[in-house]
């Protein structure tokens, strides 16, 4: 089930429960346990909603460290920007908000790629051709989605970028980090 659908179902359940609780208190009074049972369910739904939202956040963690502070700091910022875009996409904050978050993410990604590629060139990194090819693949995917941008593609793009970043950082950037640390 998509996060958007989960969120909508929880919100609908809460609306039904609130209505039931209000009608229950009006018709049965505060002494009756049934409306209070609805109140307990409302609190449980709110807690679940918060947990669902939190579990969908995109965050950097120590398993993504490549051992170079400058690159790790760039990656942490990338994850913050990706989380902002993902949240905008999943919770429908509006296309203008989504586009602004995506632009900030893409601009920062390009700056970050340029920094990594400069380091590779400066140290004559032997795997730079393949590493740069992966960067270009990601740029091309974002450009392709941007041309056909629609409400459904934002969430899809955010998930693609999350998975791409995780895979790229854990293998390709980790290899680069190891190489730079041995210099
Ligand atoms: Fe990279």
mmCIF file of C-alpha atoms and ligand atoms in Angstrom:
data_model
loop_
_atom_site.group_PDB
_atom_site.id
_atom_site.type_symbol
_atom_site.label_atom_id
_atom_site.label_comp_id
_atom_site.label_asym_id
_atom_site.label_seq_id
_atom_site.Cartn_x
_atom_site.Cartn_y
_atom_site.Cartn_z
ATOM 1 C CA UNK A 1 0.000 0.000 0.000
ATOM 2 C CA UNK A 2 1.406 3.403 -0.965
ATOM 3 C CA UNK A 3 2.180 5.907 1.830
ATOM 4 C CA UNK A 4 -0.349 8.315 0.291
ATOM 5 C CA UNK A 5 -3.119 5.679 0.453
ATOM 6 C CA UNK A 6 -2.132 4.658 3.994
ATOM 7 C CA UNK A 7 -2.257 8.273 5.086
ATOM 8 C CA UNK A 8 -5.642 8.869 3.399
ATOM 9 C CA UNK A 9 -7.175 5.739 4.982
ATOM 10 C CA UNK A 10 -5.936 6.716 8.438
ATOM 11 C CA UNK A 11 -7.275 10.258 8.016
ATOM 12 C CA UNK A 12 -10.675 8.881 6.911
ATOM 13 C CA UNK A 13 -10.756 6.463 9.859
ATOM 14 C CA UNK A 14 -10.069 9.336 12.237
ATOM 15 C CA UNK A 15 -12.840 11.417 10.673
ATOM 16 C CA UNK A 16 -15.336 8.567 11.123
ATOM 17 C CA UNK A 17 -14.203 7.994 14.728
ATOM 18 C CA UNK A 18 -14.404 11.699 15.619
ATOM 19 C CA UNK A 19 -17.938 11.859 14.151
ATOM 20 C CA UNK A 20 -18.914 8.711 16.061
ATOM 21 C CA UNK A 21 -17.450 10.072 19.316
ATOM 22 C CA UNK A 22 -19.234 13.446 18.994
ATOM 23 C CA UNK A 23 -22.595 11.808 18.167
ATOM 24 C CA UNK A 24 -21.989 9.264 20.955
ATOM 25 C CA UNK A 25 -21.362 11.942 23.591
ATOM 26 C CA UNK A 26 -24.433 13.915 22.436
ATOM 27 C CA UNK A 27 -26.770 10.906 22.388
ATOM 28 C CA UNK A 28 -25.344 8.758 25.202
ATOM 29 C CA UNK A 29 -23.674 11.287 27.465
ATOM 30 C CA UNK A 30 -20.221 11.237 29.034
ATOM 31 C CA UNK A 31 -21.004 8.310 31.342
ATOM 32 C CA UNK A 32 -21.377 5.817 28.491
ATOM 33 C CA UNK A 33 -18.143 3.917 27.635
ATOM 34 C CA UNK A 34 -18.750 3.628 23.855
ATOM 35 C CA UNK A 35 -17.836 7.237 22.838
ATOM 36 C CA UNK A 36 -14.764 7.009 25.105
ATOM 37 C CA UNK A 37 -13.754 3.862 23.231
ATOM 38 C CA UNK A 38 -13.840 5.967 20.029
ATOM 39 C CA UNK A 39 -11.594 8.540 21.696
ATOM 40 C CA UNK A 40 -9.064 5.804 22.500
ATOM 41 C CA UNK A 41 -9.169 4.635 18.859
ATOM 42 C CA UNK A 42 -8.652 8.249 17.674
ATOM 43 C CA UNK A 43 -5.517 8.522 19.830
ATOM 44 C CA UNK A 44 -4.320 5.137 18.480
ATOM 45 C CA UNK A 45 -4.917 6.279 14.868
ATOM 46 C CA UNK A 46 -3.035 9.539 15.488
ATOM 47 C CA UNK A 47 -0.115 7.556 16.930
ATOM 48 C CA UNK A 48 -0.178 5.157 13.955
ATOM 49 C CA UNK A 49 -0.292 8.094 11.527
ATOM 50 C CA UNK A 50 2.783 9.566 13.172
ATOM 51 C CA UNK A 51 4.601 6.206 13.036
ATOM 52 C CA UNK A 52 3.708 5.693 9.343
ATOM 53 C CA UNK A 53 4.954 9.203 8.488
ATOM 54 C CA UNK A 54 8.179 8.678 10.436
ATOM 55 C CA UNK A 55 8.855 5.255 8.890
ATOM 56 C CA UNK A 56 8.677 6.745 5.392
ATOM 57 C CA UNK A 57 11.280 9.445 6.064
ATOM 58 C CA UNK A 58 14.458 9.231 4.001
ATOM 59 C CA UNK A 59 17.471 9.654 6.255
ATOM 60 C CA UNK A 60 21.227 9.288 6.031
ATOM 61 C CA UNK A 61 22.732 6.836 8.563
ATOM 62 C CA UNK A 62 26.214 5.607 9.501
ATOM 63 C CA UNK A 63 25.957 2.608 7.139
ATOM 64 C CA UNK A 64 26.232 5.174 4.307
ATOM 65 C CA UNK A 65 29.507 6.689 5.498
ATOM 66 C CA UNK A 66 32.299 6.535 2.894
ATOM 67 C CA UNK A 67 34.988 7.602 5.383
ATOM 68 C CA UNK A 68 35.510 11.077 3.893
ATOM 69 C CA UNK A 69 33.850 13.837 5.942
ATOM 70 C CA UNK A 70 33.328 16.228 2.995
ATOM 71 C CA UNK A 71 31.568 13.556 0.895
ATOM 72 C CA UNK A 72 29.518 12.326 3.892
ATOM 73 C CA UNK A 73 28.377 15.903 4.595
ATOM 74 C CA UNK A 74 27.299 16.300 0.960
ATOM 75 C CA UNK A 75 25.382 13.008 1.175
ATOM 76 C CA UNK A 76 23.669 14.047 4.423
ATOM 77 C CA UNK A 77 22.475 17.245 2.751
ATOM 78 C CA UNK A 78 21.327 15.243 -0.302
ATOM 79 C CA UNK A 79 19.232 12.991 1.928
ATOM 80 C CA UNK A 80 17.667 16.021 3.655
ATOM 81 C CA UNK A 81 16.713 17.520 0.292
ATOM 82 C CA UNK A 82 15.448 14.170 -1.014
ATOM 83 C CA UNK A 83 13.348 13.719 2.140
ATOM 84 C CA UNK A 84 11.825 17.175 1.598
ATOM 85 C CA UNK A 85 10.966 16.286 -2.024
ATOM 86 C CA UNK A 86 9.600 12.851 -1.061
ATOM 87 C CA UNK A 87 7.442 14.336 1.689
ATOM 88 C CA UNK A 88 6.113 16.965 -0.742
ATOM 89 C CA UNK A 89 5.332 14.247 -3.308
ATOM 90 C CA UNK A 90 3.736 11.717 -0.965
ATOM 91 C CA UNK A 91 1.683 14.151 1.109
ATOM 92 C CA UNK A 92 0.582 16.224 -1.890
ATOM 93 C CA UNK A 93 1.890 19.609 -0.820
ATOM 94 C CA UNK A 94 1.199 20.942 -4.323
ATOM 95 C CA UNK A 95 3.099 20.887 -7.586
ATOM 96 C CA UNK A 96 4.814 24.265 -7.020
ATOM 97 C CA UNK A 97 6.214 23.023 -3.691
ATOM 98 C CA UNK A 98 7.270 19.705 -5.293
ATOM 99 C CA UNK A 99 8.987 21.461 -8.196
ATOM 100 C CA UNK A 100 10.855 23.839 -5.860
ATOM 101 C CA UNK A 101 12.019 20.917 -3.679
ATOM 102 C CA UNK A 102 13.060 18.939 -6.777
ATOM 103 C CA UNK A 103 14.991 21.892 -8.220
ATOM 104 C CA UNK A 104 16.889 22.378 -4.966
ATOM 105 C CA UNK A 105 17.686 18.643 -4.879
ATOM 106 C CA UNK A 106 18.825 18.523 -8.525
ATOM 107 C CA UNK A 107 20.981 21.671 -8.183
ATOM 108 C CA UNK A 108 22.675 20.310 -5.076
ATOM 109 C CA UNK A 109 23.148 16.872 -6.681
ATOM 110 C CA UNK A 110 24.918 18.477 -9.644
ATOM 111 C CA UNK A 111 27.162 20.493 -7.298
ATOM 112 C CA UNK A 112 27.961 17.329 -5.350
ATOM 113 C CA UNK A 113 28.701 15.285 -8.487
ATOM 114 C CA UNK A 114 31.010 18.062 -9.719
ATOM 115 C CA UNK A 115 32.894 18.007 -6.401
ATOM 116 C CA UNK A 116 33.301 14.206 -6.517
ATOM 117 C CA UNK A 117 34.385 14.275 -10.168
ATOM 118 C CA UNK A 118 36.940 17.022 -9.434
ATOM 119 C CA UNK A 119 38.419 14.856 -6.662
ATOM 120 C CA UNK A 120 38.554 11.847 -9.021
ATOM 121 C CA UNK A 121 40.353 13.869 -11.700
ATOM 122 C CA UNK A 122 42.749 15.455 -9.194
ATOM 123 C CA UNK A 123 43.788 12.027 -7.896
ATOM 124 C CA UNK A 124 43.608 10.174 -11.252
ATOM 125 C CA UNK A 125 41.038 7.760 -9.872
ATOM 126 C CA UNK A 126 41.173 4.567 -12.022
ATOM 127 C CA UNK A 127 37.378 3.922 -11.941
ATOM 128 C CA UNK A 128 36.372 7.476 -12.757
ATOM 129 C CA UNK A 129 34.844 6.629 -16.174
ATOM 130 C CA UNK A 130 32.325 4.171 -14.691
ATOM 131 C CA UNK A 131 31.675 6.427 -11.689
ATOM 132 C CA UNK A 132 30.953 9.421 -13.938
ATOM 133 C CA UNK A 133 28.757 7.224 -16.160
ATOM 134 C CA UNK A 134 26.583 6.414 -13.134
ATOM 135 C CA UNK A 135 26.295 10.120 -12.280
ATOM 136 C CA UNK A 136 25.220 10.863 -15.858
ATOM 137 C CA UNK A 137 22.676 8.013 -15.771
ATOM 138 C CA UNK A 138 21.062 9.617 -12.743
ATOM 139 C CA UNK A 139 21.054 13.101 -14.351
ATOM 140 C CA UNK A 140 19.430 11.616 -17.500
ATOM 141 C CA UNK A 141 16.704 9.880 -15.476
ATOM 142 C CA UNK A 142 15.821 13.102 -13.636
ATOM 143 C CA UNK A 143 15.781 15.061 -16.915
ATOM 144 C CA UNK A 144 13.523 12.415 -18.525
ATOM 145 C CA UNK A 145 11.034 12.557 -15.640
ATOM 146 C CA UNK A 146 11.112 16.378 -15.610
ATOM 147 C CA UNK A 147 9.965 16.439 -19.265
ATOM 148 C CA UNK A 148 6.868 14.298 -18.492
ATOM 149 C CA UNK A 149 6.291 15.623 -14.982
ATOM 150 C CA UNK A 150 2.950 14.611 -13.487
ATOM 151 C CA UNK A 151 1.568 14.100 -9.999
ATOM 152 C CA UNK A 152 2.209 10.336 -10.059
ATOM 153 C CA UNK A 153 5.793 10.631 -11.284
ATOM 154 C CA UNK A 154 6.983 12.702 -8.302
ATOM 155 C CA UNK A 155 6.648 9.844 -5.808
ATOM 156 C CA UNK A 156 8.090 7.391 -8.332
ATOM 157 C CA UNK A 157 11.074 9.687 -8.941
ATOM 158 C CA UNK A 158 11.682 10.157 -5.202
ATOM 159 C CA UNK A 159 11.763 6.378 -4.679
ATOM 160 C CA UNK A 160 14.067 5.924 -7.680
ATOM 161 C CA UNK A 161 16.459 8.590 -6.302
ATOM 162 C CA UNK A 162 16.391 7.053 -2.809
ATOM 163 C CA UNK A 163 17.269 3.592 -4.142
ATOM 164 C CA UNK A 164 19.814 4.963 -6.626
ATOM 165 C CA UNK A 165 21.576 6.997 -3.922
ATOM 166 C CA UNK A 166 21.654 4.080 -1.477
ATOM 167 C CA UNK A 167 23.152 1.718 -4.078
ATOM 168 C CA UNK A 168 25.572 4.276 -5.507
ATOM 169 C CA UNK A 169 26.857 5.438 -2.118
ATOM 170 C CA UNK A 170 27.237 1.949 -0.618
ATOM 171 C CA UNK A 171 29.277 0.615 -3.554
ATOM 172 C CA UNK A 172 30.614 3.231 -5.965
ATOM 173 C CA UNK A 173 31.178 6.127 -3.534
ATOM 174 C CA UNK A 174 32.454 3.734 -0.844
ATOM 175 C CA UNK A 175 35.124 2.514 -3.320
ATOM 176 C CA UNK A 176 36.058 6.135 -4.059
ATOM 177 C CA UNK A 177 36.237 6.914 -0.323
ATOM 178 C CA UNK A 178 38.529 3.937 0.252
ATOM 179 C CA UNK A 179 40.779 5.028 -2.629
ATOM 180 C CA UNK A 180 41.006 8.633 -1.387
ATOM 181 C CA UNK A 181 41.752 7.482 2.168
ATOM 182 C CA UNK A 182 44.684 5.397 0.921
ATOM 183 C CA UNK A 183 46.329 8.399 -0.829
HETATM 184 FE FE1 LIG B 1 29.288 9.393 -6.736
#
